[in-house]
């Protein structure tokens, strides 16, 4: 057999998706496992959105749209960005893609030349590092800790810049840590980016999920110069419980958007037309469901964090947004559980699944090997069961 592409073959499978499939398979096999794996809202897509997609199908809206998306959806994106974040964009700045994941991929393909350096604060979402490599870029990872709330400091950022730095990926609020950068922190980062002419892929897909009434600042709102360097990533998956619809969008200057649009025209083309019509309704219709879901997530977060911190051997910070909690395993390191020495998140997650029947994501693939991630985008009943099982698992495994 001829050799396969070395770049493509080097990509590892997405750990979050792999864990989710393992969980779903165990459930299908009749095993009573509780899942905190993939970050996917447990709610159904609100009815008015689904109805709009059904109407589109019945009205024969089943043909191709422009590769970079339906004009009405681009307009809806601009409307929502103005309403929620005060941003001024027009349709030429918008690229619709098959999920925000695809928008990040396209943005990296549009920006990177082989050997360019991309700064990536860790813990990071699994897919960024693989997508950087697939684009031929070199990831420069900045390690952050709980002491700085898992946020990179300005000093760390400055130190990581070289003459090869092309781009920064900034996910705010963050998957997997749930942490939120304040406006003041973002301003400092933006100033440095402008000074060094560094592009920013600002992934704000969790922007509606910010708790305790904290304000959210979009990176692109910090001035014209930084807006011009920013590729803003967003989508409907998390805010509207539409993960399976595969609609994401990005906003950037016309040149970047043009490159992304041409790239998409030779790969996937636009996402399904009726799904795009559903997204139009999501962005322009009533927003009540967004706030109802957010309130439910906030309640779940409060319960999960409070109880987790009462359990001996584990701890976590209070996340400010998204729907993830990073559980710190440092006090368990080197100890025995079920006759096995806990040497990191992989071992812990495997033992927890096997003996506790709870599925969490080991932090290894987020560059956080002493943490496991819990997604609380699941019912309160599951959260209670998961924590009961954690208590029992730790007690009985000693
Ligand atoms: N960015 C982040 C930080 C995410 O957690 C996700 C979740 N999958 C995505 C982008 C992609 O979302 P989607 O492709 O479902 O729009
Ligand atoms: N972003 C979610 C997660 O991190 C969904 C899975 C994925 O696309 O990676 O769990």
mmCIF file of C-alpha atoms and ligand atoms in Angstrom:
data_model
loop_
_atom_site.group_PDB
_atom_site.id
_atom_site.type_symbol
_atom_site.label_atom_id
_atom_site.label_comp_id
_atom_site.label_asym_id
_atom_site.label_seq_id
_atom_site.Cartn_x
_atom_site.Cartn_y
_atom_site.Cartn_z
ATOM 1 C CA UNK A 1 0.000 0.000 0.000
ATOM 2 C CA UNK A 2 1.237 3.510 -0.753
ATOM 3 C CA UNK A 3 1.816 5.610 2.348
ATOM 4 C CA UNK A 4 -1.031 7.820 3.511
ATOM 5 C CA UNK A 5 -0.799 11.538 4.139
ATOM 6 C CA UNK A 6 1.579 11.982 7.064
ATOM 7 C CA UNK A 7 -0.145 15.155 8.235
ATOM 8 C CA UNK A 8 -3.650 13.674 8.170
ATOM 9 C CA UNK A 9 -2.521 10.354 9.672
ATOM 10 C CA UNK A 10 -0.939 12.130 12.619
ATOM 11 C CA UNK A 11 -4.292 13.514 13.812
ATOM 12 C CA UNK A 12 -5.565 11.813 16.937
ATOM 13 C CA UNK A 13 -9.266 11.035 17.325
ATOM 14 C CA UNK A 14 -11.258 13.630 19.271
ATOM 15 C CA UNK A 15 -11.188 12.437 22.905
ATOM 16 C CA UNK A 16 -14.490 14.134 23.703
ATOM 17 C CA UNK A 17 -16.294 12.447 20.830
ATOM 18 C CA UNK A 18 -14.564 9.108 21.508
ATOM 19 C CA UNK A 19 -15.696 9.164 25.149
ATOM 20 C CA UNK A 20 -19.201 10.041 24.126
ATOM 21 C CA UNK A 21 -19.383 7.077 21.733
ATOM 22 C CA UNK A 22 -18.027 4.753 24.418
ATOM 23 C CA UNK A 23 -20.679 6.061 26.828
ATOM 24 C CA UNK A 24 -23.472 5.664 24.265
ATOM 25 C CA UNK A 25 -22.347 2.128 23.465
ATOM 26 C CA UNK A 26 -22.330 1.160 27.157
ATOM 27 C CA UNK A 27 -25.846 2.554 27.525
ATOM 28 C CA UNK A 28 -26.973 0.665 24.444
ATOM 29 C CA UNK A 29 -25.520 -2.514 25.972
ATOM 30 C CA UNK A 30 -27.796 -1.975 28.963
ATOM 31 C CA UNK A 31 -25.074 -0.813 31.400
ATOM 32 C CA UNK A 32 -26.298 1.731 33.956
ATOM 33 C CA UNK A 33 -23.587 4.334 33.345
ATOM 34 C CA UNK A 34 -24.024 8.082 34.025
ATOM 35 C CA UNK A 35 -22.406 10.365 31.447
ATOM 36 C CA UNK A 36 -20.639 13.691 31.935
ATOM 37 C CA UNK A 37 -18.648 13.345 28.733
ATOM 38 C CA UNK A 38 -19.468 15.361 25.636
ATOM 39 C CA UNK A 39 -20.482 18.972 26.079
ATOM 40 C CA UNK A 40 -23.911 18.755 24.581
ATOM 41 C CA UNK A 41 -27.054 20.325 26.063
ATOM 42 C CA UNK A 42 -29.547 17.669 27.160
ATOM 43 C CA UNK A 43 -32.464 19.903 26.119
ATOM 44 C CA UNK A 44 -34.322 19.455 22.863
ATOM 45 C CA UNK A 45 -34.033 22.190 20.267
ATOM 46 C CA UNK A 46 -36.861 24.682 20.975
ATOM 47 C CA UNK A 47 -40.003 23.843 18.961
ATOM 48 C CA UNK A 48 -40.242 27.098 17.030
ATOM 49 C CA UNK A 49 -36.794 26.413 15.554
ATOM 50 C CA UNK A 50 -37.608 22.837 14.559
ATOM 51 C CA UNK A 51 -40.911 24.030 13.065
ATOM 52 C CA UNK A 52 -39.071 26.582 10.930
ATOM 53 C CA UNK A 53 -36.840 23.854 9.507
ATOM 54 C CA UNK A 54 -39.855 21.620 8.815
ATOM 55 C CA UNK A 55 -41.582 24.532 7.067
ATOM 56 C CA UNK A 56 -38.478 25.088 4.962
ATOM 57 C CA UNK A 57 -38.509 21.436 3.888
ATOM 58 C CA UNK A 58 -42.241 21.509 3.096
ATOM 59 C CA UNK A 59 -41.779 24.751 1.130
ATOM 60 C CA UNK A 60 -39.203 23.045 -1.054
ATOM 61 C CA UNK A 61 -36.197 24.899 0.369
ATOM 62 C CA UNK A 62 -34.091 21.871 -0.410
ATOM 63 C CA UNK A 63 -31.634 23.222 -2.972
ATOM 64 C CA UNK A 64 -28.035 24.374 -2.594
ATOM 65 C CA UNK A 65 -27.339 27.730 -0.989
ATOM 66 C CA UNK A 66 -24.229 29.824 -1.616
ATOM 67 C CA UNK A 67 -21.224 27.837 -0.354
ATOM 68 C CA UNK A 68 -20.620 30.337 2.445
ATOM 69 C CA UNK A 69 -24.277 30.198 3.490
ATOM 70 C CA UNK A 70 -27.776 31.492 2.985
ATOM 71 C CA UNK A 71 -28.048 35.268 2.639
ATOM 72 C CA UNK A 72 -30.911 35.365 5.172
ATOM 73 C CA UNK A 73 -28.777 33.473 7.697
ATOM 74 C CA UNK A 74 -25.844 35.846 7.249
ATOM 75 C CA UNK A 75 -28.211 38.716 7.932
ATOM 76 C CA UNK A 76 -29.602 36.927 10.984
ATOM 77 C CA UNK A 77 -26.043 36.434 12.285
ATOM 78 C CA UNK A 78 -25.293 40.161 11.888
ATOM 79 C CA UNK A 79 -28.540 41.022 13.660
ATOM 80 C CA UNK A 80 -27.811 38.741 16.632
ATOM 81 C CA UNK A 81 -24.207 39.943 16.956
ATOM 82 C CA UNK A 82 -25.409 43.555 17.011
ATOM 83 C CA UNK A 83 -28.204 42.832 19.492
ATOM 84 C CA UNK A 84 -26.164 40.746 21.915
ATOM 85 C CA UNK A 85 -22.615 42.041 21.552
ATOM 86 C CA UNK A 86 -22.942 45.476 19.942
ATOM 87 C CA UNK A 87 -20.925 44.393 16.900
ATOM 88 C CA UNK A 88 -21.297 45.928 13.441
ATOM 89 C CA UNK A 89 -20.770 43.422 10.656
ATOM 90 C CA UNK A 90 -22.323 42.960 7.233
ATOM 91 C CA UNK A 91 -23.019 39.804 5.223
ATOM 92 C CA UNK A 92 -19.621 39.956 3.482
ATOM 93 C CA UNK A 93 -17.972 39.365 6.855
ATOM 94 C CA UNK A 94 -19.907 36.171 7.536
ATOM 95 C CA UNK A 95 -19.058 32.583 6.674
ATOM 96 C CA UNK A 96 -21.572 29.903 7.607
ATOM 97 C CA UNK A 97 -20.083 26.446 8.087
ATOM 98 C CA UNK A 98 -20.936 22.942 9.265
ATOM 99 C CA UNK A 99 -20.588 23.707 12.972
ATOM 100 C CA UNK A 100 -18.309 26.136 14.774
ATOM 101 C CA UNK A 101 -15.699 23.397 14.740
ATOM 102 C CA UNK A 102 -15.625 23.709 10.974
ATOM 103 C CA UNK A 103 -15.334 27.505 11.220
ATOM 104 C CA UNK A 104 -12.246 27.144 13.430
ATOM 105 C CA UNK A 105 -10.798 24.675 10.927
ATOM 106 C CA UNK A 106 -11.484 27.035 8.013
ATOM 107 C CA UNK A 107 -10.051 30.012 9.887
ATOM 108 C CA UNK A 108 -6.809 28.145 10.545
ATOM 109 C CA UNK A 109 -6.617 27.003 6.931
ATOM 110 C CA UNK A 110 -7.147 30.599 5.824
ATOM 111 C CA UNK A 111 -4.519 32.110 8.145
ATOM 112 C CA UNK A 112 -1.671 29.631 8.468
ATOM 113 C CA UNK A 113 1.384 28.932 6.382
ATOM 114 C CA UNK A 114 3.577 25.943 7.165
ATOM 115 C CA UNK A 115 5.748 26.711 10.189
ATOM 116 C CA UNK A 116 3.669 29.603 11.523
ATOM 117 C CA UNK A 117 3.310 29.619 15.293
ATOM 118 C CA UNK A 118 -0.105 29.638 16.915
ATOM 119 C CA UNK A 119 -0.372 30.529 20.581
ATOM 120 C CA UNK A 120 -2.771 28.316 22.479
ATOM 121 C CA UNK A 121 -3.477 28.704 26.204
ATOM 122 C CA UNK A 122 -3.973 25.373 28.025
ATOM 123 C CA UNK A 123 -6.122 23.685 29.226
ATOM 124 C CA UNK A 124 -7.538 23.885 25.695
ATOM 125 C CA UNK A 125 -10.376 22.268 23.820
ATOM 126 C CA UNK A 126 -9.062 19.061 22.205
ATOM 127 C CA UNK A 127 -9.711 19.965 18.602
ATOM 128 C CA UNK A 128 -7.631 23.167 18.458
ATOM 129 C CA UNK A 129 -4.262 21.485 18.700
ATOM 130 C CA UNK A 130 -5.086 18.913 16.036
ATOM 131 C CA UNK A 131 -6.511 21.532 13.701
ATOM 132 C CA UNK A 132 -3.390 23.686 14.083
ATOM 133 C CA UNK A 133 -1.241 20.709 13.106
ATOM 134 C CA UNK A 134 -3.514 19.787 10.200
ATOM 135 C CA UNK A 135 -3.048 23.312 8.868
ATOM 136 C CA UNK A 136 0.756 22.926 9.057
ATOM 137 C CA UNK A 137 1.084 25.284 12.013
ATOM 138 C CA UNK A 138 3.180 24.891 15.136
ATOM 139 C CA UNK A 139 1.266 25.143 18.436
ATOM 140 C CA UNK A 140 2.922 27.197 21.167
ATOM 141 C CA UNK A 141 1.121 26.102 24.310
ATOM 142 C CA UNK A 142 0.877 28.384 27.343
ATOM 143 C CA UNK A 143 0.245 26.386 30.507
ATOM 144 C CA UNK A 144 -2.121 28.013 32.977
ATOM 145 C CA UNK A 145 -2.993 26.954 36.511
ATOM 146 C CA UNK A 146 -5.791 27.358 39.034
ATOM 147 C CA UNK A 147 -3.812 30.184 40.679
ATOM 148 C CA UNK A 148 -4.607 32.490 37.748
ATOM 149 C CA UNK A 149 -8.088 31.012 37.312
ATOM 150 C CA UNK A 150 -6.770 29.001 34.330
ATOM 151 C CA UNK A 151 -6.186 32.232 32.424
ATOM 152 C CA UNK A 152 -2.944 33.146 30.692
ATOM 153 C CA UNK A 153 -1.271 36.234 32.091
ATOM 154 C CA UNK A 154 -0.123 39.114 29.915
ATOM 155 C CA UNK A 155 3.483 38.252 30.813
ATOM 156 C CA UNK A 156 3.055 34.675 29.640
ATOM 157 C CA UNK A 157 1.512 35.899 26.417
ATOM 158 C CA UNK A 158 4.304 38.387 25.743
ATOM 159 C CA UNK A 159 6.980 35.765 26.448
ATOM 160 C CA UNK A 160 5.486 33.328 23.969
ATOM 161 C CA UNK A 161 5.571 35.740 21.026
ATOM 162 C CA UNK A 162 8.297 35.249 18.396
ATOM 163 C CA UNK A 163 8.788 36.572 14.861
ATOM 164 C CA UNK A 164 6.900 33.470 13.682
ATOM 165 C CA UNK A 165 3.780 34.139 15.750
ATOM 166 C CA UNK A 166 0.790 34.330 13.467
ATOM 167 C CA UNK A 167 -2.221 33.841 15.616
ATOM 168 C CA UNK A 168 -3.686 33.381 19.089
ATOM 169 C CA UNK A 169 -6.637 31.105 19.833
ATOM 170 C CA UNK A 170 -8.700 32.533 22.649
ATOM 171 C CA UNK A 171 -11.731 30.602 23.841
ATOM 172 C CA UNK A 172 -13.881 32.707 26.128
ATOM 173 C CA UNK A 173 -15.701 31.405 28.173
ATOM 174 C CA UNK A 174 -13.448 28.391 28.043
ATOM 175 C CA UNK A 175 -14.024 24.770 27.306
ATOM 176 C CA UNK A 176 -12.797 22.888 29.408
ATOM 177 C CA UNK A 177 -12.257 25.265 32.372
ATOM 178 C CA UNK A 178 -15.391 27.438 32.229
ATOM 179 C CA UNK A 179 -13.253 30.503 32.978
ATOM 180 C CA UNK A 180 -14.040 33.975 31.711
ATOM 181 C CA UNK A 181 -11.670 36.819 30.756
ATOM 182 C CA UNK A 182 -12.805 40.255 31.943
ATOM 183 C CA UNK A 183 -12.953 43.264 29.644
ATOM 184 C CA UNK A 184 -9.793 44.703 31.233
ATOM 185 C CA UNK A 185 -7.875 41.451 30.652
ATOM 186 C CA UNK A 186 -9.085 41.246 27.066
ATOM 187 C CA UNK A 187 -8.057 44.846 26.413
ATOM 188 C CA UNK A 188 -4.499 44.098 27.498
ATOM 189 C CA UNK A 189 -4.358 41.040 25.254
ATOM 190 C CA UNK A 190 -5.850 42.976 22.345
ATOM 191 C CA UNK A 191 -3.275 45.762 22.671
ATOM 192 C CA UNK A 192 -0.436 43.255 22.412
ATOM 193 C CA UNK A 193 -2.035 41.596 19.379
ATOM 194 C CA UNK A 194 -2.380 44.930 17.610
ATOM 195 C CA UNK A 195 1.198 45.886 18.474
ATOM 196 C CA UNK A 196 2.594 42.611 17.062
ATOM 197 C CA UNK A 197 0.042 42.207 14.286
ATOM 198 C CA UNK A 198 -1.215 38.866 15.612
ATOM 199 C CA UNK A 199 -4.479 37.405 14.363
ATOM 200 C CA UNK A 200 -6.918 36.148 16.968
ATOM 201 C CA UNK A 201 -9.345 33.298 16.574
ATOM 202 C CA UNK A 202 -11.832 34.297 19.257
ATOM 203 C CA UNK A 203 -14.076 31.324 19.940
ATOM 204 C CA UNK A 204 -17.068 32.720 21.783
ATOM 205 C CA UNK A 205 -19.459 29.822 21.261
ATOM 206 C CA UNK A 206 -20.392 29.839 24.979
ATOM 207 C CA UNK A 207 -21.048 33.598 25.176
ATOM 208 C CA UNK A 208 -24.698 33.249 26.237
ATOM 209 C CA UNK A 209 -23.661 30.933 29.071
ATOM 210 C CA UNK A 210 -22.060 33.349 31.536
ATOM 211 C CA UNK A 211 -23.300 33.127 35.125
ATOM 212 C CA UNK A 212 -23.773 35.272 38.231
ATOM 213 C CA UNK A 213 -24.856 38.178 35.971
ATOM 214 C CA UNK A 214 -21.244 38.750 34.961
ATOM 215 C CA UNK A 215 -20.814 40.832 31.816
ATOM 216 C CA UNK A 216 -19.424 39.233 28.673
ATOM 217 C CA UNK A 217 -17.170 41.245 26.354
ATOM 218 C CA UNK A 218 -16.680 40.132 22.779
ATOM 219 C CA UNK A 219 -13.063 40.373 21.656
ATOM 220 C CA UNK A 220 -14.080 42.070 18.419
ATOM 221 C CA UNK A 221 -15.815 44.874 20.327
ATOM 222 C CA UNK A 222 -12.518 46.283 21.610
ATOM 223 C CA UNK A 223 -11.795 48.606 18.703
ATOM 224 C CA UNK A 224 -11.486 48.668 14.922
ATOM 225 C CA UNK A 225 -7.848 47.572 14.808
ATOM 226 C CA UNK A 226 -8.397 44.420 16.858
ATOM 227 C CA UNK A 227 -11.680 43.718 15.098
ATOM 228 C CA UNK A 228 -9.786 43.654 11.816
ATOM 229 C CA UNK A 229 -7.387 41.029 13.206
ATOM 230 C CA UNK A 230 -10.114 38.893 14.764
ATOM 231 C CA UNK A 231 -11.917 35.892 13.389
ATOM 232 C CA UNK A 232 -14.907 35.604 15.665
ATOM 233 C CA UNK A 233 -16.246 32.065 15.985
ATOM 234 C CA UNK A 234 -19.762 31.319 17.066
ATOM 235 C CA UNK A 235 -22.633 28.956 16.431
ATOM 236 C CA UNK A 236 -26.034 27.729 17.484
ATOM 237 C CA UNK A 237 -25.018 24.367 19.011
ATOM 238 C CA UNK A 238 -24.669 25.382 22.634
ATOM 239 C CA UNK A 239 -26.962 28.402 23.038
ATOM 240 C CA UNK A 240 -29.958 26.874 21.263
ATOM 241 C CA UNK A 241 -29.374 23.166 21.956
ATOM 242 C CA UNK A 242 -28.693 22.505 18.254
ATOM 243 C CA UNK A 243 -25.534 20.378 18.311
ATOM 244 C CA UNK A 244 -26.798 17.946 15.683
ATOM 245 C CA UNK A 245 -27.853 20.662 13.229
ATOM 246 C CA UNK A 246 -24.234 21.435 12.403
ATOM 247 C CA UNK A 247 -24.464 25.179 11.927
ATOM 248 C CA UNK A 248 -21.606 27.447 12.934
ATOM 249 C CA UNK A 249 -20.566 30.881 11.787
ATOM 250 C CA UNK A 250 -17.599 33.202 11.774
ATOM 251 C CA UNK A 251 -17.151 36.935 11.358
ATOM 252 C CA UNK A 252 -13.949 38.433 10.036
ATOM 253 C CA UNK A 253 -12.662 41.016 7.611
ATOM 254 C CA UNK A 254 -13.711 40.540 3.990
ATOM 255 C CA UNK A 255 -10.367 39.186 2.869
ATOM 256 C CA UNK A 256 -10.266 36.403 5.458
ATOM 257 C CA UNK A 257 -13.951 35.627 4.940
ATOM 258 C CA UNK A 258 -13.338 35.455 1.184
ATOM 259 C CA UNK A 259 -10.559 32.889 1.607
ATOM 260 C CA UNK A 260 -12.676 30.821 4.007
ATOM 261 C CA UNK A 261 -15.649 30.968 1.633
ATOM 262 C CA UNK A 262 -13.593 29.812 -1.353
ATOM 263 C CA UNK A 263 -12.087 27.004 0.727
ATOM 264 C CA UNK A 264 -15.540 25.839 1.811
ATOM 265 C CA UNK A 265 -16.785 25.978 -1.790
ATOM 266 C CA UNK A 266 -14.321 23.193 -2.652
ATOM 267 C CA UNK A 267 -14.889 21.066 0.412
ATOM 268 C CA UNK A 268 -18.252 20.715 2.161
ATOM 269 C CA UNK A 269 -20.177 23.516 0.491
ATOM 270 C CA UNK A 270 -22.806 25.022 2.772
ATOM 271 C CA UNK A 271 -24.551 23.015 5.498
ATOM 272 C CA UNK A 272 -28.035 21.555 4.827
ATOM 273 C CA UNK A 273 -30.399 24.266 3.601
ATOM 274 C CA UNK A 274 -33.279 23.454 5.970
ATOM 275 C CA UNK A 275 -30.866 23.432 8.934
ATOM 276 C CA UNK A 276 -29.779 26.928 7.907
ATOM 277 C CA UNK A 277 -33.444 28.033 7.911
ATOM 278 C CA UNK A 278 -33.770 26.614 11.420
ATOM 279 C CA UNK A 279 -30.764 28.703 12.453
ATOM 280 C CA UNK A 280 -32.384 31.837 10.984
ATOM 281 C CA UNK A 281 -35.316 31.260 13.327
ATOM 282 C CA UNK A 282 -32.974 30.546 16.261
ATOM 283 C CA UNK A 283 -31.151 33.853 15.807
ATOM 284 C CA UNK A 284 -34.118 36.077 14.974
ATOM 285 C CA UNK A 285 -37.021 34.409 16.837
ATOM 286 C CA UNK A 286 -37.865 34.527 20.555
ATOM 287 C CA UNK A 287 -34.801 34.106 22.781
ATOM 288 C CA UNK A 288 -36.627 32.922 25.930
ATOM 289 C CA UNK A 289 -35.343 29.363 25.675
ATOM 290 C CA UNK A 290 -31.724 30.568 25.691
ATOM 291 C CA UNK A 291 -32.248 32.222 29.054
ATOM 292 C CA UNK A 292 -34.271 29.335 30.470
ATOM 293 C CA UNK A 293 -31.527 26.853 29.553
ATOM 294 C CA UNK A 294 -28.879 29.154 30.964
ATOM 295 C CA UNK A 295 -30.753 29.378 34.275
ATOM 296 C CA UNK A 296 -30.924 25.581 34.422
ATOM 297 C CA UNK A 297 -27.174 25.261 33.714
ATOM 298 C CA UNK A 298 -26.397 27.813 36.425
ATOM 299 C CA UNK A 299 -28.424 25.907 38.989
ATOM 300 C CA UNK A 300 -26.699 22.656 38.052
ATOM 301 C CA UNK A 301 -23.275 24.292 38.237
ATOM 302 C CA UNK A 302 -23.965 25.612 41.737
ATOM 303 C CA UNK A 303 -25.065 22.229 42.987
ATOM 304 C CA UNK A 304 -22.219 20.310 41.326
ATOM 305 C CA UNK A 305 -19.459 22.625 42.500
ATOM 306 C CA UNK A 306 -20.702 22.898 46.058
ATOM 307 C CA UNK A 307 -21.042 19.154 46.508
ATOM 308 C CA UNK A 308 -17.810 18.294 44.683
ATOM 309 C CA UNK A 309 -15.845 20.531 47.025
ATOM 310 C CA UNK A 310 -17.297 18.710 50.027
ATOM 311 C CA UNK A 311 -15.980 15.360 48.833
ATOM 312 C CA UNK A 312 -12.622 14.397 50.302
ATOM 313 C CA UNK A 313 -9.810 13.928 47.789
ATOM 314 C CA UNK A 314 -11.187 16.110 44.974
ATOM 315 C CA UNK A 315 -11.852 19.806 44.417
ATOM 316 C CA UNK A 316 -12.746 22.293 41.705
ATOM 317 C CA UNK A 317 -12.897 26.009 40.978
ATOM 318 C CA UNK A 318 -16.234 27.736 40.436
ATOM 319 C CA UNK A 319 -16.500 28.134 36.635
ATOM 320 C CA UNK A 320 -17.950 31.411 35.403
ATOM 321 C CA UNK A 321 -19.369 30.200 32.108
ATOM 322 C CA UNK A 322 -19.887 27.352 29.596
ATOM 323 C CA UNK A 323 -20.985 24.041 31.164
ATOM 324 C CA UNK A 324 -17.829 22.323 32.352
ATOM 325 C CA UNK A 325 -16.108 21.709 35.661
ATOM 326 C CA UNK A 326 -12.477 20.628 35.943
ATOM 327 C CA UNK A 327 -12.107 18.296 38.902
ATOM 328 C CA UNK A 328 -8.642 18.465 40.463
ATOM 329 C CA UNK A 329 -7.112 15.054 41.248
ATOM 330 C CA UNK A 330 -3.882 16.236 42.853
ATOM 331 C CA UNK A 331 -4.759 14.806 46.296
ATOM 332 C CA UNK A 332 -5.346 11.380 44.784
ATOM 333 C CA UNK A 333 -2.083 11.230 42.854
ATOM 334 C CA UNK A 334 0.133 8.312 43.890
ATOM 335 C CA UNK A 335 -2.668 6.809 46.032
ATOM 336 C CA UNK A 336 -4.251 3.418 45.438
ATOM 337 C CA UNK A 337 -7.810 3.037 44.222
ATOM 338 C CA UNK A 338 -9.126 -0.470 43.646
ATOM 339 C CA UNK A 339 -5.558 -1.750 43.906
ATOM 340 C CA UNK A 340 -4.299 0.562 41.156
ATOM 341 C CA UNK A 341 -1.998 3.569 41.676
ATOM 342 C CA UNK A 342 -3.610 6.763 40.408
ATOM 343 C CA UNK A 343 -0.927 8.268 38.175
ATOM 344 C CA UNK A 344 -3.078 10.686 36.200
ATOM 345 C CA UNK A 345 -6.428 11.489 34.677
ATOM 346 C CA UNK A 346 -6.496 8.543 32.265
ATOM 347 C CA UNK A 347 -6.150 5.967 35.039
ATOM 348 C CA UNK A 348 -8.663 7.784 37.213
ATOM 349 C CA UNK A 349 -11.247 8.097 34.424
ATOM 350 C CA UNK A 350 -10.899 4.432 33.547
ATOM 351 C CA UNK A 351 -11.315 3.324 37.163
ATOM 352 C CA UNK A 352 -14.252 5.680 37.649
ATOM 353 C CA UNK A 353 -15.979 4.254 34.605
ATOM 354 C CA UNK A 354 -15.261 0.647 35.537
ATOM 355 C CA UNK A 355 -15.985 0.783 39.279
ATOM 356 C CA UNK A 356 -18.095 3.915 39.625
ATOM 357 C CA UNK A 357 -20.062 3.639 36.359
ATOM 358 C CA UNK A 358 -19.535 7.335 35.673
ATOM 359 C CA UNK A 359 -18.106 8.692 32.435
ATOM 360 C CA UNK A 360 -15.921 11.841 32.583
ATOM 361 C CA UNK A 361 -13.287 13.133 30.164
ATOM 362 C CA UNK A 362 -9.645 12.786 31.265
ATOM 363 C CA UNK A 363 -7.860 16.123 31.067
ATOM 364 C CA UNK A 364 -4.890 14.553 29.268
ATOM 365 C CA UNK A 365 -6.181 15.605 25.872
ATOM 366 C CA UNK A 366 -6.797 19.158 27.152
ATOM 367 C CA UNK A 367 -3.164 19.325 28.386
ATOM 368 C CA UNK A 368 -4.436 19.034 31.960
ATOM 369 C CA UNK A 369 -3.273 15.558 33.037
ATOM 370 C CA UNK A 370 -4.259 15.959 36.704
ATOM 371 C CA UNK A 371 -7.865 16.879 36.007
ATOM 372 C CA UNK A 372 -10.994 15.262 34.666
ATOM 373 C CA UNK A 373 -13.737 17.293 33.003
ATOM 374 C CA UNK A 374 -17.396 16.974 33.980
ATOM 375 C CA UNK A 375 -19.960 18.459 31.618
ATOM 376 C CA UNK A 376 -23.040 19.584 33.540
ATOM 377 C CA UNK A 377 -25.153 19.856 30.403
ATOM 378 C CA UNK A 378 -27.108 16.956 31.829
ATOM 379 C CA UNK A 379 -30.084 16.617 34.173
ATOM 380 C CA UNK A 380 -29.966 17.449 37.876
ATOM 381 C CA UNK A 381 -30.965 13.845 38.520
ATOM 382 C CA UNK A 382 -27.859 12.625 36.686
ATOM 383 C CA UNK A 383 -25.682 15.161 38.489
ATOM 384 C CA UNK A 384 -26.936 13.948 41.865
ATOM 385 C CA UNK A 385 -26.397 10.326 40.837
ATOM 386 C CA UNK A 386 -22.898 11.133 39.520
ATOM 387 C CA UNK A 387 -21.857 12.753 42.776
ATOM 388 C CA UNK A 388 -23.363 9.962 44.898
ATOM 389 C CA UNK A 389 -21.381 7.528 42.799
ATOM 390 C CA UNK A 390 -18.202 9.596 43.165
ATOM 391 C CA UNK A 391 -18.520 9.500 46.963
ATOM 392 C CA UNK A 392 -19.103 5.762 46.978
ATOM 393 C CA UNK A 393 -16.341 5.123 44.414
ATOM 394 C CA UNK A 394 -13.735 6.988 46.454
ATOM 395 C CA UNK A 395 -14.826 5.439 49.764
ATOM 396 C CA UNK A 396 -14.967 1.853 48.548
ATOM 397 C CA UNK A 397 -11.838 2.014 46.437
ATOM 398 C CA UNK A 398 -9.408 2.895 49.253
HETATM 399 N N1 LIG B 1 -15.603 25.543 20.135
HETATM 400 C C1 LIG B 1 -15.659 25.024 21.369
HETATM 401 C C2 LIG B 1 -14.855 25.651 22.436
HETATM 402 C C3 LIG B 1 -16.466 23.927 21.651
HETATM 403 O O1 LIG B 1 -16.524 23.432 22.880
HETATM 404 C C4 LIG B 1 -17.222 23.343 20.619
HETATM 405 C C5 LIG B 1 -18.071 22.153 20.956
HETATM 406 N N2 LIG B 1 -18.062 21.126 20.141
HETATM 407 C C6 LIG B 1 -17.119 23.917 19.330
HETATM 408 C C7 LIG B 1 -16.298 25.012 19.126
HETATM 409 C C8 LIG B 1 -17.825 23.370 18.141
HETATM 410 O O2 LIG B 1 -19.193 23.380 18.222
HETATM 411 P P1 LIG B 1 -20.061 22.983 16.956
HETATM 412 O O3 LIG B 1 -19.173 22.438 15.924
HETATM 413 O O4 LIG B 1 -21.044 21.987 17.476
HETATM 414 O O5 LIG B 1 -20.750 24.244 16.513
HETATM 415 N N1 LIG B 2 -17.335 20.595 22.286
HETATM 416 C C1 LIG B 2 -17.960 19.494 22.948
HETATM 417 C C2 LIG B 2 -16.998 18.891 23.944
HETATM 418 O O1 LIG B 2 -15.924 19.383 24.122
HETATM 419 C C3 LIG B 2 -18.558 18.485 21.996
HETATM 420 C C4 LIG B 2 -17.673 17.408 21.460
HETATM 421 C C5 LIG B 2 -16.694 17.918 20.439
HETATM 422 O O2 LIG B 2 -17.134 18.375 19.395
HETATM 423 O O3 LIG B 2 -15.522 17.865 20.745
HETATM 424 O O4 LIG B 2 -17.328 17.945 24.573
#
